[in-house]
Amino acid sequence: MRSPYWLLAVLILLLVGLQYRLWVGDGSLAQVTDLKHQIADQQGENQRLLERNRILEAEVMELKKGMETVEERARHELGMVKEGETLYQLTE
C-alpha cells in the first residue's frame, strides 16, 4: 500500500499558500488594517473641512445680508474710513 505522505505534503503546501495570501498577499490583514486607518484619517479630514465650509458659508451669508460686516472688513483689512471721519494713527 502506498504511503499517504504525498497527500499530506500537498495539503501542507496548499495550507501554506493560503496562509501566505492571508498574511502578506493582496487583501491581507495588514493591508486591511492600513486601509481602515486611511479611512479614519480621511473621515477626520472630511469633518474638519465640513466645519470650515460651514464657517465660510455663514460668513458669506452674513456678508450678503448685512452691510455692517462689509463695513467692518473694509475698515480693518483695507483701512477705509467713512466720509466725514478722521483717521488718527498712533505709533509707538
JSON list of N, CA, C and O in Angstrom, two decimals, residues 32-54:
[
{"chain": "A", "resi": 32, "resn": "VAL", "atom": "N", "xyz": [-5.63, 45.42, 5.12]},
{"chain": "A", "resi": 32, "resn": "VAL", "atom": "CA", "xyz": [-6.96, 45.81, 5.58]},
{"chain": "A", "resi": 32, "resn": "VAL", "atom": "C", "xyz": [-6.84, 46.78, 6.75]},
{"chain": "A", "resi": 32, "resn": "VAL", "atom": "O", "xyz": [-7.54, 47.80, 6.81]},
{"chain": "A", "resi": 33, "resn": "THR", "atom": "N", "xyz": [-5.94, 46.51, 7.68]},
{"chain": "A", "resi": 33, "resn": "THR", "atom": "CA", "xyz": [-5.73, 47.40, 8.82]},
{"chain": "A", "resi": 33, "resn": "THR", "atom": "C", "xyz": [-5.24, 48.77, 8.35]},
{"chain": "A", "resi": 33, "resn": "THR", "atom": "O", "xyz": [-5.71, 49.81, 8.83]},
{"chain": "A", "resi": 34, "resn": "ASP", "atom": "N", "xyz": [-4.32, 48.79, 7.41]},
{"chain": "A", "resi": 34, "resn": "ASP", "atom": "CA", "xyz": [-3.82, 50.04, 6.87]},
{"chain": "A", "resi": 34, "resn": "ASP", "atom": "C", "xyz": [-4.94, 50.84, 6.20]},
{"chain": "A", "resi": 34, "resn": "ASP", "atom": "O", "xyz": [-5.04, 52.05, 6.37]},
{"chain": "A", "resi": 35, "resn": "LEU", "atom": "N", "xyz": [-5.77, 50.16, 5.44]},
{"chain": "A", "resi": 35, "resn": "LEU", "atom": "CA", "xyz": [-6.88, 50.84, 4.77]},
{"chain": "A", "resi": 35, "resn": "LEU", "atom": "C", "xyz": [-7.89, 51.39, 5.79]},
{"chain": "A", "resi": 35, "resn": "LEU", "atom": "O", "xyz": [-8.44, 52.48, 5.59]},
{"chain": "A", "resi": 36, "resn": "LYS", "atom": "N", "xyz": [-8.10, 50.68, 6.88]},
{"chain": "A", "resi": 36, "resn": "LYS", "atom": "CA", "xyz": [-9.00, 51.18, 7.93]},
{"chain": "A", "resi": 36, "resn": "LYS", "atom": "C", "xyz": [-8.44, 52.46, 8.55]},
{"chain": "A", "resi": 36, "resn": "LYS", "atom": "O", "xyz": [-9.19, 53.40, 8.82]},
{"chain": "A", "resi": 37, "resn": "HIS", "atom": "N", "xyz": [-7.13, 52.50, 8.75]},
{"chain": "A", "resi": 37, "resn": "HIS", "atom": "CA", "xyz": [-6.50, 53.72, 9.29]},
{"chain": "A", "resi": 37, "resn": "HIS", "atom": "C", "xyz": [-6.63, 54.87, 8.29]},
{"chain": "A", "resi": 37, "resn": "HIS", "atom": "O", "xyz": [-6.90, 56.01, 8.69]},
{"chain": "A", "resi": 38, "resn": "GLN", "atom": "N", "xyz": [-6.44, 54.58, 7.02]},
{"chain": "A", "resi": 38, "resn": "GLN", "atom": "CA", "xyz": [-6.57, 55.63, 6.00]},
{"chain": "A", "resi": 38, "resn": "GLN", "atom": "C", "xyz": [-8.00, 56.16, 5.95]},
{"chain": "A", "resi": 38, "resn": "GLN", "atom": "O", "xyz": [-8.21, 57.36, 5.80]},
{"chain": "A", "resi": 39, "resn": "ILE", "atom": "N", "xyz": [-8.97, 55.27, 6.09]},
{"chain": "A", "resi": 39, "resn": "ILE", "atom": "CA", "xyz": [-10.38, 55.69, 6.09]},
{"chain": "A", "resi": 39, "resn": "ILE", "atom": "C", "xyz": [-10.66, 56.58, 7.29]},
{"chain": "A", "resi": 39, "resn": "ILE", "atom": "O", "xyz": [-11.32, 57.63, 7.16]},
{"chain": "A", "resi": 40, "resn": "ALA", "atom": "N", "xyz": [-10.16, 56.20, 8.45]},
{"chain": "A", "resi": 40, "resn": "ALA", "atom": "CA", "xyz": [-10.38, 57.01, 9.66]},
{"chain": "A", "resi": 40, "resn": "ALA", "atom": "C", "xyz": [-9.73, 58.38, 9.51]},
{"chain": "A", "resi": 40, "resn": "ALA", "atom": "O", "xyz": [-10.34, 59.41, 9.87]},
{"chain": "A", "resi": 41, "resn": "ASP", "atom": "N", "xyz": [-8.51, 58.44, 8.97]},
{"chain": "A", "resi": 41, "resn": "ASP", "atom": "CA", "xyz": [-7.84, 59.71, 8.74]},
{"chain": "A", "resi": 41, "resn": "ASP", "atom": "C", "xyz": [-8.63, 60.58, 7.77]},
{"chain": "A", "resi": 41, "resn": "ASP", "atom": "O", "xyz": [-8.80, 61.79, 7.98]},
{"chain": "A", "resi": 42, "resn": "GLN", "atom": "N", "xyz": [-9.11, 59.98, 6.70]},
{"chain": "A", "resi": 42, "resn": "GLN", "atom": "CA", "xyz": [-9.87, 60.73, 5.70]},
{"chain": "A", "resi": 42, "resn": "GLN", "atom": "C", "xyz": [-11.18, 61.23, 6.27]},
{"chain": "A", "resi": 42, "resn": "GLN", "atom": "O", "xyz": [-11.61, 62.36, 5.97]},
{"chain": "A", "resi": 43, "resn": "GLN", "atom": "N", "xyz": [-11.84, 60.44, 7.10]},
{"chain": "A", "resi": 43, "resn": "GLN", "atom": "CA", "xyz": [-13.09, 60.89, 7.72]},
{"chain": "A", "resi": 43, "resn": "GLN", "atom": "C", "xyz": [-12.83, 62.08, 8.64]},
{"chain": "A", "resi": 43, "resn": "GLN", "atom": "O", "xyz": [-13.63, 63.02, 8.69]},
{"chain": "A", "resi": 44, "resn": "GLY", "atom": "N", "xyz": [-11.72, 62.05, 9.37]},
{"chain": "A", "resi": 44, "resn": "GLY", "atom": "CA", "xyz": [-11.37, 63.19, 10.22]},
{"chain": "A", "resi": 44, "resn": "GLY", "atom": "C", "xyz": [-11.11, 64.43, 9.40]},
{"chain": "A", "resi": 44, "resn": "GLY", "atom": "O", "xyz": [-11.56, 65.53, 9.76]},
{"chain": "A", "resi": 45, "resn": "GLU", "atom": "N", "xyz": [-10.39, 64.28, 8.31]},
{"chain": "A", "resi": 45, "resn": "GLU", "atom": "CA", "xyz": [-10.12, 65.41, 7.41]},
{"chain": "A", "resi": 45, "resn": "GLU", "atom": "C", "xyz": [-11.42, 65.94, 6.82]},
{"chain": "A", "resi": 45, "resn": "GLU", "atom": "O", "xyz": [-11.62, 67.15, 6.71]},
{"chain": "A", "resi": 46, "resn": "ASN", "atom": "N", "xyz": [-12.32, 65.04, 6.45]},
{"chain": "A", "resi": 46, "resn": "ASN", "atom": "CA", "xyz": [-13.62, 65.46, 5.90]},
{"chain": "A", "resi": 46, "resn": "ASN", "atom": "C", "xyz": [-14.41, 66.25, 6.92]},
{"chain": "A", "resi": 46, "resn": "ASN", "atom": "O", "xyz": [-15.04, 67.26, 6.58]},
{"chain": "A", "resi": 47, "resn": "GLN", "atom": "N", "xyz": [-14.41, 65.82, 8.18]},
{"chain": "A", "resi": 47, "resn": "GLN", "atom": "CA", "xyz": [-15.13, 66.55, 9.22]},
{"chain": "A", "resi": 47, "resn": "GLN", "atom": "C", "xyz": [-14.53, 67.94, 9.41]},
{"chain": "A", "resi": 47, "resn": "GLN", "atom": "O", "xyz": [-15.26, 68.92, 9.57]},
{"chain": "A", "resi": 48, "resn": "ARG", "atom": "N", "xyz": [-13.21, 68.03, 9.39]},
{"chain": "A", "resi": 48, "resn": "ARG", "atom": "CA", "xyz": [-12.56, 69.34, 9.54]},
{"chain": "A", "resi": 48, "resn": "ARG", "atom": "C", "xyz": [-12.95, 70.26, 8.38]},
{"chain": "A", "resi": 48, "resn": "ARG", "atom": "O", "xyz": [-13.27, 71.44, 8.59]},
{"chain": "A", "resi": 49, "resn": "LEU", "atom": "N", "xyz": [-12.96, 69.72, 7.17]},
{"chain": "A", "resi": 49, "resn": "LEU", "atom": "CA", "xyz": [-13.31, 70.54, 6.01]},
{"chain": "A", "resi": 49, "resn": "LEU", "atom": "C", "xyz": [-14.79, 70.92, 6.01]},
{"chain": "A", "resi": 49, "resn": "LEU", "atom": "O", "xyz": [-15.15, 72.03, 5.59]},
{"chain": "A", "resi": 50, "resn": "LEU", "atom": "N", "xyz": [-15.65, 70.03, 6.48]},
{"chain": "A", "resi": 50, "resn": "LEU", "atom": "CA", "xyz": [-17.07, 70.37, 6.58]},
{"chain": "A", "resi": 50, "resn": "LEU", "atom": "C", "xyz": [-17.29, 71.51, 7.55]},
{"chain": "A", "resi": 50, "resn": "LEU", "atom": "O", "xyz": [-18.08, 72.43, 7.29]},
{"chain": "A", "resi": 51, "resn": "GLU", "atom": "N", "xyz": [-16.59, 71.48, 8.68]},
{"chain": "A", "resi": 51, "resn": "GLU", "atom": "CA", "xyz": [-16.70, 72.57, 9.66]},
{"chain": "A", "resi": 51, "resn": "GLU", "atom": "C", "xyz": [-16.20, 73.88, 9.06]},
{"chain": "A", "resi": 51, "resn": "GLU", "atom": "O", "xyz": [-16.82, 74.92, 9.24]},
{"chain": "A", "resi": 52, "resn": "ARG", "atom": "N", "xyz": [-15.09, 73.81, 8.34]},
{"chain": "A", "resi": 52, "resn": "ARG", "atom": "CA", "xyz": [-14.55, 75.01, 7.68]},
{"chain": "A", "resi": 52, "resn": "ARG", "atom": "C", "xyz": [-15.55, 75.56, 6.67]},
{"chain": "A", "resi": 52, "resn": "ARG", "atom": "O", "xyz": [-15.77, 76.77, 6.58]},
{"chain": "A", "resi": 53, "resn": "ASN", "atom": "N", "xyz": [-16.18, 74.66, 5.90]},
{"chain": "A", "resi": 53, "resn": "ASN", "atom": "CA", "xyz": [-17.17, 75.08, 4.91]},
{"chain": "A", "resi": 53, "resn": "ASN", "atom": "C", "xyz": [-18.38, 75.73, 5.58]},
{"chain": "A", "resi": 53, "resn": "ASN", "atom": "O", "xyz": [-18.93, 76.70, 5.07]},
{"chain": "A", "resi": 54, "resn": "ARG", "atom": "N", "xyz": [-18.81, 75.17, 6.73]},
{"chain": "A", "resi": 54, "resn": "ARG", "atom": "CA", "xyz": [-19.94, 75.77, 7.45]},
{"chain": "A", "resi": 54, "resn": "ARG", "atom": "C", "xyz": [-19.61, 77.18, 7.91]},
{"chain": "A", "resi": 54, "resn": "ARG", "atom": "O", "xyz": [-20.44, 78.09, 7.80]}
]
